[in-house]
XYZ file of N, CA and C in Angstrom:
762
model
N 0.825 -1.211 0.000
C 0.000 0.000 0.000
C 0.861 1.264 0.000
N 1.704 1.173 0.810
C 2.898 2.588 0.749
C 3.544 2.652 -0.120
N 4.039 1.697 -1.204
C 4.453 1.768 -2.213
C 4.072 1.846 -3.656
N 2.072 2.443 -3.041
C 0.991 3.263 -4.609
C 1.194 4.039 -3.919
N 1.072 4.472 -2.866
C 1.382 6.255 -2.450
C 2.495 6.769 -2.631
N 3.599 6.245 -2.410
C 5.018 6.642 -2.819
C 5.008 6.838 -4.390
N 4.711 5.966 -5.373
C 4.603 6.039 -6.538
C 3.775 7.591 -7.248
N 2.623 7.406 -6.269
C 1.905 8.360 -7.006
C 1.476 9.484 -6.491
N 1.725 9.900 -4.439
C 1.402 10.793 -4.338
C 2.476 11.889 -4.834
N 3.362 11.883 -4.997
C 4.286 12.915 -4.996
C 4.709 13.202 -6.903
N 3.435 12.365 -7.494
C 3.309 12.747 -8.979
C 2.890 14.017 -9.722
N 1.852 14.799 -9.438
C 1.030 15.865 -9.690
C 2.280 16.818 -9.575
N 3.003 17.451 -8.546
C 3.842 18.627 -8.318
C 5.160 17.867 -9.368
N 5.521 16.514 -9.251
C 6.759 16.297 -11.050
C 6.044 16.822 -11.828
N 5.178 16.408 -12.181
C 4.807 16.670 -13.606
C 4.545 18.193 -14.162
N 3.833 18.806 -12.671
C 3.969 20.492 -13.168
C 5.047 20.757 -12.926
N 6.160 20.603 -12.408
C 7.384 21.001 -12.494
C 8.229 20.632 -13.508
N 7.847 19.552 -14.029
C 8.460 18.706 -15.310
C 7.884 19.594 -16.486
N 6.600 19.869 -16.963
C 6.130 20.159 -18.149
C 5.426 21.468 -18.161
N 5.116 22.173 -16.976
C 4.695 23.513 -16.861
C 5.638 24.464 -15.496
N 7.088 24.374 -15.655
C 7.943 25.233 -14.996
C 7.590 26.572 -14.649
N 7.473 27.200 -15.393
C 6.783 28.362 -15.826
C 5.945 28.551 -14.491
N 4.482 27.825 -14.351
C 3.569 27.737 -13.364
C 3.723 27.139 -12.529
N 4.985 26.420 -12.049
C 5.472 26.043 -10.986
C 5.995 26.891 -10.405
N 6.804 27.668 -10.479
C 8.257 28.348 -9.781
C 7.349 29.581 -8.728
N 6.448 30.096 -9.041
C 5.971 30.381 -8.152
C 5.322 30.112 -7.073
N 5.535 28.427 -6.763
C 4.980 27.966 -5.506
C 6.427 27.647 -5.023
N 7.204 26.966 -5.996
C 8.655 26.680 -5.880
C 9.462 27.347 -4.277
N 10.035 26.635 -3.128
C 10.764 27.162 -2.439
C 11.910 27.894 -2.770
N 12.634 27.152 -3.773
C 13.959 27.276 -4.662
C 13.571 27.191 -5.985
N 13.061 28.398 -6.567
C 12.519 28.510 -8.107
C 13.454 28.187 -9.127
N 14.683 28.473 -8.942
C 16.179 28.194 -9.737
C 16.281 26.609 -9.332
N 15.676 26.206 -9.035
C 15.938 24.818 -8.617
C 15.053 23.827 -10.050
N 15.981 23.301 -10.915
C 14.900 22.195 -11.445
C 15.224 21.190 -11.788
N 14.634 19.902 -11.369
C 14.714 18.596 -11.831
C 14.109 18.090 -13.150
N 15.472 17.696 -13.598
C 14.608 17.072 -14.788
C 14.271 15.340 -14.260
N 13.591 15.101 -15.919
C 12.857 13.403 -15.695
C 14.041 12.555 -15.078
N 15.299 12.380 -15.758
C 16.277 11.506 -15.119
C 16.168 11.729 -13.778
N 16.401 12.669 -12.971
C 16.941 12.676 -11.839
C 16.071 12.550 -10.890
N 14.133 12.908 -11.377
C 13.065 12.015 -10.744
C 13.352 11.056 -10.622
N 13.361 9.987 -11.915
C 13.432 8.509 -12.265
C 14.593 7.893 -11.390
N 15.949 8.659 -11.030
C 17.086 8.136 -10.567
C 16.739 8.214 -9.111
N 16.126 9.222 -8.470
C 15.341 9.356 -7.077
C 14.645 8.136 -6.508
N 13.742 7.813 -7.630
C 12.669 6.818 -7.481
C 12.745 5.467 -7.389
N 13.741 5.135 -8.525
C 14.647 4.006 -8.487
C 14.911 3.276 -7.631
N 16.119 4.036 -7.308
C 16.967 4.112 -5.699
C 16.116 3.736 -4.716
N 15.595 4.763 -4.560
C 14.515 4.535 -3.442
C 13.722 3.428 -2.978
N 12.917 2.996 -4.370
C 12.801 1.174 -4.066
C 13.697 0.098 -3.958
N 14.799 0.503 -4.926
C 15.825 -0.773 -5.047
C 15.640 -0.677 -3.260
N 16.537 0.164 -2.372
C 17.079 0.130 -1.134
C 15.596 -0.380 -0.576
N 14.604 0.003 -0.345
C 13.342 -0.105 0.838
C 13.018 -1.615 0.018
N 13.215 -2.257 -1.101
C 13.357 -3.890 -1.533
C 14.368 -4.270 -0.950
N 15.390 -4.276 -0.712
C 16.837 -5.118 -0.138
C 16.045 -4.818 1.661
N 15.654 -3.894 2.191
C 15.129 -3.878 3.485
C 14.200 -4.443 3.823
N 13.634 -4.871 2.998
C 12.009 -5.431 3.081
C 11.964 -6.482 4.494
N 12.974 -7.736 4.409
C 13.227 -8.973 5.526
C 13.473 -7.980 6.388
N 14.190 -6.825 6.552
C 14.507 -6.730 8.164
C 13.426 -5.781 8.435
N 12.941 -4.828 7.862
C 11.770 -4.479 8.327
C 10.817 -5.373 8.803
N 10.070 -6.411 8.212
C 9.487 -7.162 8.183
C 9.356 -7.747 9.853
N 10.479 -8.207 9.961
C 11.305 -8.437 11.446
C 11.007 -7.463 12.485
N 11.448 -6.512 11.984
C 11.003 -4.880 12.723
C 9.421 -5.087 13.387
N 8.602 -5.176 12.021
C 7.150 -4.867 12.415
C 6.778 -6.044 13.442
N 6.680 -7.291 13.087
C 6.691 -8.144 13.849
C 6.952 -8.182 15.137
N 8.481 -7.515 15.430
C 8.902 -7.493 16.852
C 7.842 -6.402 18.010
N 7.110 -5.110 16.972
C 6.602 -4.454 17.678
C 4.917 -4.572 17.736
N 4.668 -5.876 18.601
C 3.415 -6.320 19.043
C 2.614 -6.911 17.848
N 3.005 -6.852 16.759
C 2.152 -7.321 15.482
C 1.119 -8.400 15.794
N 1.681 -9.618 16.805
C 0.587 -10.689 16.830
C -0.276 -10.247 18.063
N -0.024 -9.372 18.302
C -1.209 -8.741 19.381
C -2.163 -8.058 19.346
N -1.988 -7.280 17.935
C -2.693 -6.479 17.705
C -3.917 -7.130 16.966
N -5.192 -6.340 17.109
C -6.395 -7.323 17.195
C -6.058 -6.587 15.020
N -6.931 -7.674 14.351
C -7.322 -7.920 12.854
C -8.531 -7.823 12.049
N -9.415 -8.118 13.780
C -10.614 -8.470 12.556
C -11.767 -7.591 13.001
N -12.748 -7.727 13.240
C -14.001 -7.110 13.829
C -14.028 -6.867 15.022
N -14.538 -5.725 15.906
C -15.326 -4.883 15.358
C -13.657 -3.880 15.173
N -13.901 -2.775 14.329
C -13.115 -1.854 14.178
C -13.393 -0.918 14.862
N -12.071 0.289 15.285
C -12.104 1.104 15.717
C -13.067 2.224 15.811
N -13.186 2.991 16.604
C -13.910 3.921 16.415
C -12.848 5.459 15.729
N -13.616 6.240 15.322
C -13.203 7.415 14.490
C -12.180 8.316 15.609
N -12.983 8.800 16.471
C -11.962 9.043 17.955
C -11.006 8.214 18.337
N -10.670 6.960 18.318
C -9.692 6.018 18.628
C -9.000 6.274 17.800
N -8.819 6.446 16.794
C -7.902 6.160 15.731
C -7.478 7.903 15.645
N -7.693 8.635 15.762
C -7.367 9.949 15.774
C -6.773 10.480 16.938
N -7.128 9.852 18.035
C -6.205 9.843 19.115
C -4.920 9.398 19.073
N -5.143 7.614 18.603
C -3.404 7.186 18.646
C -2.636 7.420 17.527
N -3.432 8.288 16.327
C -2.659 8.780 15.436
C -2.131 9.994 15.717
N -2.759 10.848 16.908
C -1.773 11.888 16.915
C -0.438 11.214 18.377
N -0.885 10.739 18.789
C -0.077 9.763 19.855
C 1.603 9.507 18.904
N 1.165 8.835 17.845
C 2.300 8.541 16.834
C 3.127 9.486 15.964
N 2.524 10.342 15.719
C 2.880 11.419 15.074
C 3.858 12.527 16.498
N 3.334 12.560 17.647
C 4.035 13.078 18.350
C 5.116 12.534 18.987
N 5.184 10.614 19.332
C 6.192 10.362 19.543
C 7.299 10.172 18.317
N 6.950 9.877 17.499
C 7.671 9.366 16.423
C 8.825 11.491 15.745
N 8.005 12.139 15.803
C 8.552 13.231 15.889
C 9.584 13.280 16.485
N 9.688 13.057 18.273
C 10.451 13.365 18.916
C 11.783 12.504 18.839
N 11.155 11.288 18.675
C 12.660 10.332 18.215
C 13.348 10.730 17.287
N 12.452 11.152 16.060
C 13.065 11.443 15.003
C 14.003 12.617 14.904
N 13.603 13.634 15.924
C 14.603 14.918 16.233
C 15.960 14.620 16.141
N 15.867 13.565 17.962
C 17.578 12.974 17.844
C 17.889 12.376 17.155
N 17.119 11.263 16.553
C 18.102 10.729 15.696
C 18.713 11.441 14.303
N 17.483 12.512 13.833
C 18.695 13.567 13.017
C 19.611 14.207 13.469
N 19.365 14.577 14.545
C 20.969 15.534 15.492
C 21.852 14.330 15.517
N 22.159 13.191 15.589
C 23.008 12.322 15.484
C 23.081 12.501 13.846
N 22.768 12.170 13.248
C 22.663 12.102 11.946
C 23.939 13.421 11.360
N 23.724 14.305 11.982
C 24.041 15.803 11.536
C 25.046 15.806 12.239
N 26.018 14.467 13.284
C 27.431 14.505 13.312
C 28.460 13.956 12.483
N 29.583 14.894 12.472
C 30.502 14.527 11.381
C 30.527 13.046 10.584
N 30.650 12.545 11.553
C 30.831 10.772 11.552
C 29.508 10.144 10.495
N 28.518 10.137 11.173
C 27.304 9.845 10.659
C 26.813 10.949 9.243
N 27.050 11.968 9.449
C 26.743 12.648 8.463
C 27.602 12.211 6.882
N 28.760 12.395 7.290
C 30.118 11.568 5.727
C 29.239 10.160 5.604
N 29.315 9.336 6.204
C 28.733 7.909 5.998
C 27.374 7.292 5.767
N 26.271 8.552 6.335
C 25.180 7.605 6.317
C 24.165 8.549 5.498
N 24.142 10.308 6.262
C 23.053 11.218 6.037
C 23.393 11.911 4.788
N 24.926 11.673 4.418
C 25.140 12.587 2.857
C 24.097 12.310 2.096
N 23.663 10.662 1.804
C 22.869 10.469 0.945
C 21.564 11.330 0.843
N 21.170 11.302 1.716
C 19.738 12.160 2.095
C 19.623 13.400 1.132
N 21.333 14.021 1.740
C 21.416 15.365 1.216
C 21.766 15.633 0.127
N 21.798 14.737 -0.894
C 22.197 15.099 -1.695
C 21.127 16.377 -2.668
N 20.015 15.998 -2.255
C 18.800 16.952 -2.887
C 18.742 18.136 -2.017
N 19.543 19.462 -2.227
C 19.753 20.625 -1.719
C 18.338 21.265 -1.857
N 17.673 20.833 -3.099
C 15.917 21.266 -3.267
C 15.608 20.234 -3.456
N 14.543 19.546 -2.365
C 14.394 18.419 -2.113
C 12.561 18.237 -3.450
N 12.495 17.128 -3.338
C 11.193 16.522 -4.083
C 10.420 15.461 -3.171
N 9.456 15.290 -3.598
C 8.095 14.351 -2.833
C 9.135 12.968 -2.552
N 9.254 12.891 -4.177
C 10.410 11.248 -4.199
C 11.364 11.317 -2.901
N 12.112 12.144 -2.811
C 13.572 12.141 -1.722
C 12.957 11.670 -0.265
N 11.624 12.064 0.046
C 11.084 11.371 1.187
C 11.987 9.793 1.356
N 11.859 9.249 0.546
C 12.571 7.918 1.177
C 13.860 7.272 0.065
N 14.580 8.818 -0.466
C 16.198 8.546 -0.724
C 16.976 8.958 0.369
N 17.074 7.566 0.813
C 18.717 7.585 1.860
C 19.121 6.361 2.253
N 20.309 6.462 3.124
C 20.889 5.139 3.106
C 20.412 4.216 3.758
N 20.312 2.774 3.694
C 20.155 1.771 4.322
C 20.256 1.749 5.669
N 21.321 2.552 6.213
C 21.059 2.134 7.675
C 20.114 3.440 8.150
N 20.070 4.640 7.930
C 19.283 5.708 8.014
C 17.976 4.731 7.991
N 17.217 4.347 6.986
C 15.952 3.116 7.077
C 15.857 3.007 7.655
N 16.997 2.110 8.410
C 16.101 1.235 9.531
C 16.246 2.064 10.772
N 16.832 3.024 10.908
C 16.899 3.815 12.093
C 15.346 4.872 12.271
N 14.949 5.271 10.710
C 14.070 6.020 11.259
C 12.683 4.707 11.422
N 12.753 3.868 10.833
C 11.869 2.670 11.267
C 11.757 2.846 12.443
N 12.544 2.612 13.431
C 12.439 2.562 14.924
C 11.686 3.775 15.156
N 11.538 4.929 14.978
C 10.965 5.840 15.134
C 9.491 5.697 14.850
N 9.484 5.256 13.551
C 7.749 5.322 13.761
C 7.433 4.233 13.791
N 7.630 3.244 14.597
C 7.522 1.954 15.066
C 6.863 1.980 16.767
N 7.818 3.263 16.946
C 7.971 3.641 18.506
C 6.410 3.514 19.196
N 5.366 4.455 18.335
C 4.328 4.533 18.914
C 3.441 3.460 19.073
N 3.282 3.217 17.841
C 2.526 1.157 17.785
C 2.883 0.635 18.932
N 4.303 0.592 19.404
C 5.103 -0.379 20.006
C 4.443 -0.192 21.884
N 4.675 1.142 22.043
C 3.943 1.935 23.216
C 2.603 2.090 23.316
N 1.460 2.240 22.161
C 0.360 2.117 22.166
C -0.572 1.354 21.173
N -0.443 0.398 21.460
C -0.756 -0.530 20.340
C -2.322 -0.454 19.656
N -2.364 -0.798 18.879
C -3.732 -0.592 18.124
C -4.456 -1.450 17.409
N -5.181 -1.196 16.139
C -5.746 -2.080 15.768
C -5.067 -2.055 14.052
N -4.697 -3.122 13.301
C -3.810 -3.458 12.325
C -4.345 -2.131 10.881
N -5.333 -1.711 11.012
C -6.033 -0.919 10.044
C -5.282 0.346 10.668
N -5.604 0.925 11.788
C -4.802 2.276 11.974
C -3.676 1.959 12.104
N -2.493 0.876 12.131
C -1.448 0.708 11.849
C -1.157 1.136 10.379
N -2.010 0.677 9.615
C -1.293 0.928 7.764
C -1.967 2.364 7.717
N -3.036 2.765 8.620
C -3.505 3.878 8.235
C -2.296 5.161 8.888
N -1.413 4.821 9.620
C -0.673 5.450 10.415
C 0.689 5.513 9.563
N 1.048 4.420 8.577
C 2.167 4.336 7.674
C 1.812 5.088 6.224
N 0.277 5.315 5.880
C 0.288 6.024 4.909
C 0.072 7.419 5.260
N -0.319 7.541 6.324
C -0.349 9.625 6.925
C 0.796 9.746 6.682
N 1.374 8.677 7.575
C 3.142 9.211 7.870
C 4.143 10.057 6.632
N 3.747 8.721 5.596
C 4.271 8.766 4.210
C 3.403 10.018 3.661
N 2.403 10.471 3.597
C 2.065 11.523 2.968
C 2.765 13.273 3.717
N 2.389 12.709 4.886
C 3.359 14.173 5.290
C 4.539 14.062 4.912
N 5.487 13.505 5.148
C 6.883 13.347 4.875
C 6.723 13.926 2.957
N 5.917 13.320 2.694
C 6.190 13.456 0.740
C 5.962 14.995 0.524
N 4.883 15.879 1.473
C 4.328 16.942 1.654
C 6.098 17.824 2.223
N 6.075 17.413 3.328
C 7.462 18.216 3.797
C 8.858 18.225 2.745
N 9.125 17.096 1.644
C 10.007 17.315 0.946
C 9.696 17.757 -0.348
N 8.272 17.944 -0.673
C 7.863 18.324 -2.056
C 8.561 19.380 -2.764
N 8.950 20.537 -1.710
C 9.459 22.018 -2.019
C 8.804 23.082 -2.544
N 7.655 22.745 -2.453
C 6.499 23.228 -3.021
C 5.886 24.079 -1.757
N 5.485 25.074 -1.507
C 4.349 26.125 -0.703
C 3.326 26.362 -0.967
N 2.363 25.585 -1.194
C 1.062 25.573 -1.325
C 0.056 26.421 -1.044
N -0.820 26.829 -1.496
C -1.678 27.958 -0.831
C -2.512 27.261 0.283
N -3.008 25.923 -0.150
C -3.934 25.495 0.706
C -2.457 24.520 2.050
N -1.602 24.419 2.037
C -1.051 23.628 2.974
C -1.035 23.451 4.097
N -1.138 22.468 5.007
C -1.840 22.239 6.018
C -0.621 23.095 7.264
N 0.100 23.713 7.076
C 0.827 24.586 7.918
C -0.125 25.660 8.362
N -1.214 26.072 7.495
C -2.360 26.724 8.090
C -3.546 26.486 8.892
N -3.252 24.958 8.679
C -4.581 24.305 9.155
C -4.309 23.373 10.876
N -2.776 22.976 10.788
C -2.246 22.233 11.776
C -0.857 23.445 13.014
N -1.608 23.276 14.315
C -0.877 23.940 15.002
C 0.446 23.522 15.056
N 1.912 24.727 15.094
C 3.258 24.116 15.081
C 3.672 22.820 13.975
N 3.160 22.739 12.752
C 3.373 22.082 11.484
C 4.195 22.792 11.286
N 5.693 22.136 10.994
C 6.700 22.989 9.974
C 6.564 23.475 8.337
N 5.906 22.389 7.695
C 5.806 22.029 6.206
C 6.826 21.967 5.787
N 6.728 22.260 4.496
C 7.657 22.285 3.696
C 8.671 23.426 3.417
N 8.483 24.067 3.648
C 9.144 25.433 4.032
C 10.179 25.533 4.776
N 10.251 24.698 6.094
C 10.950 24.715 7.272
C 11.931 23.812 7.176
N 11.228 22.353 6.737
C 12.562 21.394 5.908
C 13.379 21.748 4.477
N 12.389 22.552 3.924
C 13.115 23.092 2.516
C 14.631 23.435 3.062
N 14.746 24.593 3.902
C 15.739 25.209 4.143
C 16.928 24.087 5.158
N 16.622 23.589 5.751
C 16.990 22.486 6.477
C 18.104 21.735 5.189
N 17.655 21.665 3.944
C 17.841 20.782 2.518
C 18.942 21.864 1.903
N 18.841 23.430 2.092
C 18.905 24.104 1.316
C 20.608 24.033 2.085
N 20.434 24.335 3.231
C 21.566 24.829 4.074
C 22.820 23.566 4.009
N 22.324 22.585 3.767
C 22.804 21.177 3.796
C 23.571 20.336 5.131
N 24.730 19.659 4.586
C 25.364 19.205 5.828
C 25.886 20.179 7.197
N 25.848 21.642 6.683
C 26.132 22.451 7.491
C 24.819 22.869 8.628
N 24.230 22.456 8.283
C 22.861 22.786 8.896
C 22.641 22.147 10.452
N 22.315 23.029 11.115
C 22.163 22.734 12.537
C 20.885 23.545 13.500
N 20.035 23.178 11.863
C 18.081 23.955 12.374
C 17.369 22.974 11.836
N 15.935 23.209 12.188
C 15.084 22.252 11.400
C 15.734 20.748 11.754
N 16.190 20.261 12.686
C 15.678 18.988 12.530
C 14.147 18.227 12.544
N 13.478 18.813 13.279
C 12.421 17.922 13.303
C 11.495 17.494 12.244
N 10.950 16.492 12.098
C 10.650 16.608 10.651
C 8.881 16.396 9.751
N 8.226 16.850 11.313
C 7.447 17.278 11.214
C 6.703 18.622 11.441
N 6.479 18.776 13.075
C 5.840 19.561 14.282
C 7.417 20.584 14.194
N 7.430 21.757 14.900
C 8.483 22.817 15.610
C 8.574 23.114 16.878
N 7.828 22.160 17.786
C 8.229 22.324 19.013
C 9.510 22.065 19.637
N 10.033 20.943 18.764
C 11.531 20.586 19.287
C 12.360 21.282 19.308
N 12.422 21.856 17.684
C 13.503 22.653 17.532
C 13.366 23.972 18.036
N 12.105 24.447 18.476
C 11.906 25.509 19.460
C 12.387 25.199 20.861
N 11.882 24.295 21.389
C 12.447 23.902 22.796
C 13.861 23.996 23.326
N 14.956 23.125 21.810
C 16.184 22.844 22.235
C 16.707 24.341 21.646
N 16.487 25.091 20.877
C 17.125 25.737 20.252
C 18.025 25.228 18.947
N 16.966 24.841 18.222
C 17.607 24.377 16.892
C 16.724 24.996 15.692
N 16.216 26.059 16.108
C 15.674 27.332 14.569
C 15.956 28.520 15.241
N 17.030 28.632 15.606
C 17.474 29.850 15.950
C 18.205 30.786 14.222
N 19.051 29.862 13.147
C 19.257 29.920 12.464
C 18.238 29.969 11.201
N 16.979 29.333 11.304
C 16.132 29.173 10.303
C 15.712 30.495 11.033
N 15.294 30.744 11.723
C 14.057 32.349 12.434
C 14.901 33.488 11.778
N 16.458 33.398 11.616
C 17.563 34.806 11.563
C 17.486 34.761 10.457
N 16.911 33.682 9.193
C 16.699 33.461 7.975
C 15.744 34.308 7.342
N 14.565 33.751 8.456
C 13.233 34.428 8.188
C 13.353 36.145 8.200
N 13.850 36.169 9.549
C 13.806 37.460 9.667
C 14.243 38.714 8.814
N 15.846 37.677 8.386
C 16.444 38.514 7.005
C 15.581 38.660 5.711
N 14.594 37.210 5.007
C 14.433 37.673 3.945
C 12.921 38.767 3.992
N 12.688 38.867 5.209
C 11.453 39.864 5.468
C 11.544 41.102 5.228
N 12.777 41.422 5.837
C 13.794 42.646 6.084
C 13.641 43.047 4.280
N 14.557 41.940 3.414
C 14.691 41.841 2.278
C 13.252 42.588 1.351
N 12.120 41.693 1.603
C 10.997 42.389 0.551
C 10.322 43.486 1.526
N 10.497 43.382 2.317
C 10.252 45.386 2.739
C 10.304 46.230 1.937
N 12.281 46.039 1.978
C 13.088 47.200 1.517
C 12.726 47.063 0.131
N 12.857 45.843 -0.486
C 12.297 45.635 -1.924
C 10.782 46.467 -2.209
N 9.671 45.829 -1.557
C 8.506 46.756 -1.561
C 8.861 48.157 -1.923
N 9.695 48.894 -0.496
C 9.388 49.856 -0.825
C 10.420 50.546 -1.929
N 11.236 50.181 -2.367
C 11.684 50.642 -3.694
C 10.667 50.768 -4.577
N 9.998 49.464 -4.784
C 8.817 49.572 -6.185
C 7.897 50.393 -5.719
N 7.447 51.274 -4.449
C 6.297 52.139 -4.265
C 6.849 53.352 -4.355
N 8.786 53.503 -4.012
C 9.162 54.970 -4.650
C 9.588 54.980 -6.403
N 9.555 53.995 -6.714
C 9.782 53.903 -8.426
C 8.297 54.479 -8.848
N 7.352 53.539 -8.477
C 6.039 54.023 -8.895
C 5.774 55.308 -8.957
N 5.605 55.950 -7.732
C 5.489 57.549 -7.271
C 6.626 58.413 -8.439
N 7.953 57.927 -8.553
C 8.627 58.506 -9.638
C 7.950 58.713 -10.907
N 7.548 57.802 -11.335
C 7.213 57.314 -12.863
C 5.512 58.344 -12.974
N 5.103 58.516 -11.771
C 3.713 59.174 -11.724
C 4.476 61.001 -12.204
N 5.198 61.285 -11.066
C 6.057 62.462 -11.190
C 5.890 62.850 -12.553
N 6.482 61.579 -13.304
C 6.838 62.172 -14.737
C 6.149 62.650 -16.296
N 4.945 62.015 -15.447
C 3.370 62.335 -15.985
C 2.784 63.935 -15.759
């Protein structure tokens, strides 16, 4: 099932970026940024070859975390149940996921394991799950974590692996959406917040989290993304107001 959503949610924003650039670049984080078809296709590739060679130890993974416990069949959850331990998962799995990118983002680990990740400085839907093999199975443990602590019923389990996978495809799209749920969800980073995280690269020591911004608010790790913000604000001000004294000029001359 995660592997028709992988395939196809993160299709719609290639293809306008592939064949209508033009009407992309203005949602574009990094408008100078463009992928062509190869380097989709080489994204995508990758991406399965590695999550196919992982398949047995995941497999192992899921299993180990309560799988034969969890009930299968009738009656199913209720709508409140499942929205509860889905935000349950989404908040622990966040927090693991913090440290284990701050590990990630040391020298050691970063040369060997997280370069791969980075290699997409303007990241795409696809890059959600280009990286290395052991990165896999590390963030596995992460969103494993919550199942494992609050176990559930096998339907909001896959229903909990395809949210997962859609935000993640959402946070690396690079895309700023008008409708994006950064408006709709309290402390959501989007895509915006990891964009720059991508942009800054191995040097980067903001934005880990890779959903929510409480972490990196808490520990002090968007102190650098906020001095970002703040600058390019500064930036279309001053820009603004040039084009409102050009205007007023050009009236002058009338």
């Amino acid at each position: 099932m995660t592997m028709v959503v992988y395939t196809l949610a993160p299709l719609p924003l290639a293809l306008l970026e592939l064949r209508t650039p033009a009407a992309a670049a203005p949602y574009k984080l990094q408008p100078r940024a463009r992928h062509s078809l190869a380097v989709f296709l080489r994204c995508y590739v990758e991406s399965v070859r590695v999550l196919l060679l992982l398949g047995p130890c995941l497999l192992v993974s899921y299993t180990d975390t309560k799988i034969m416990e969890m009930p299968t069949g009738l009656p199913l959850p209720s709508m409140g149940e499942v929205a509860a331990q889905l935000a349950v998962y989404f908040l622990v799995e966040d927090y693991i996921n913090y440290w284990i990118h701050r590990l990630l983002h040391t020298k050691w680990c970063y040369d060997k394991i997280h370069s791969v990740h980075h290699e997409f400085t303007a990241p795409m839907g696809y890059a959600v799950w280009y990286d290395h093999w052991a990165e896999k199975l590390l963030l596995s443990v992460a969103s494993l974590a919550g199942p494992a602590i609050v176990p559930c019923h096998i339907t909001t389990l896959w229903l909990w692996f395809v949210a997962r996978l859609l935000v993640g495809i959402n946070i690396h799209s690079g895309f700023k959406l008008p409708f994006g749920l950064a408006k709709f969800i309290p402390f959501y980073g989007g895509a915006e917040q990891h964009d720059y995280h991508h942009y800054v690269g191995g040097q980067s020591q903001s934005n880990f989290a890779p959903v929510f911004t409480y972490c990196d608010y808490i520990y002090g790790t968007d102190k650098g993304y906020r001095y970002h913000k703040a600058t390019q604000a500064k930036v279309t001000s001053v820009s603004h107001l040039l084009k409102m004294g050009q205007r007023f000029d050009d009236d002058d001359g009338f």
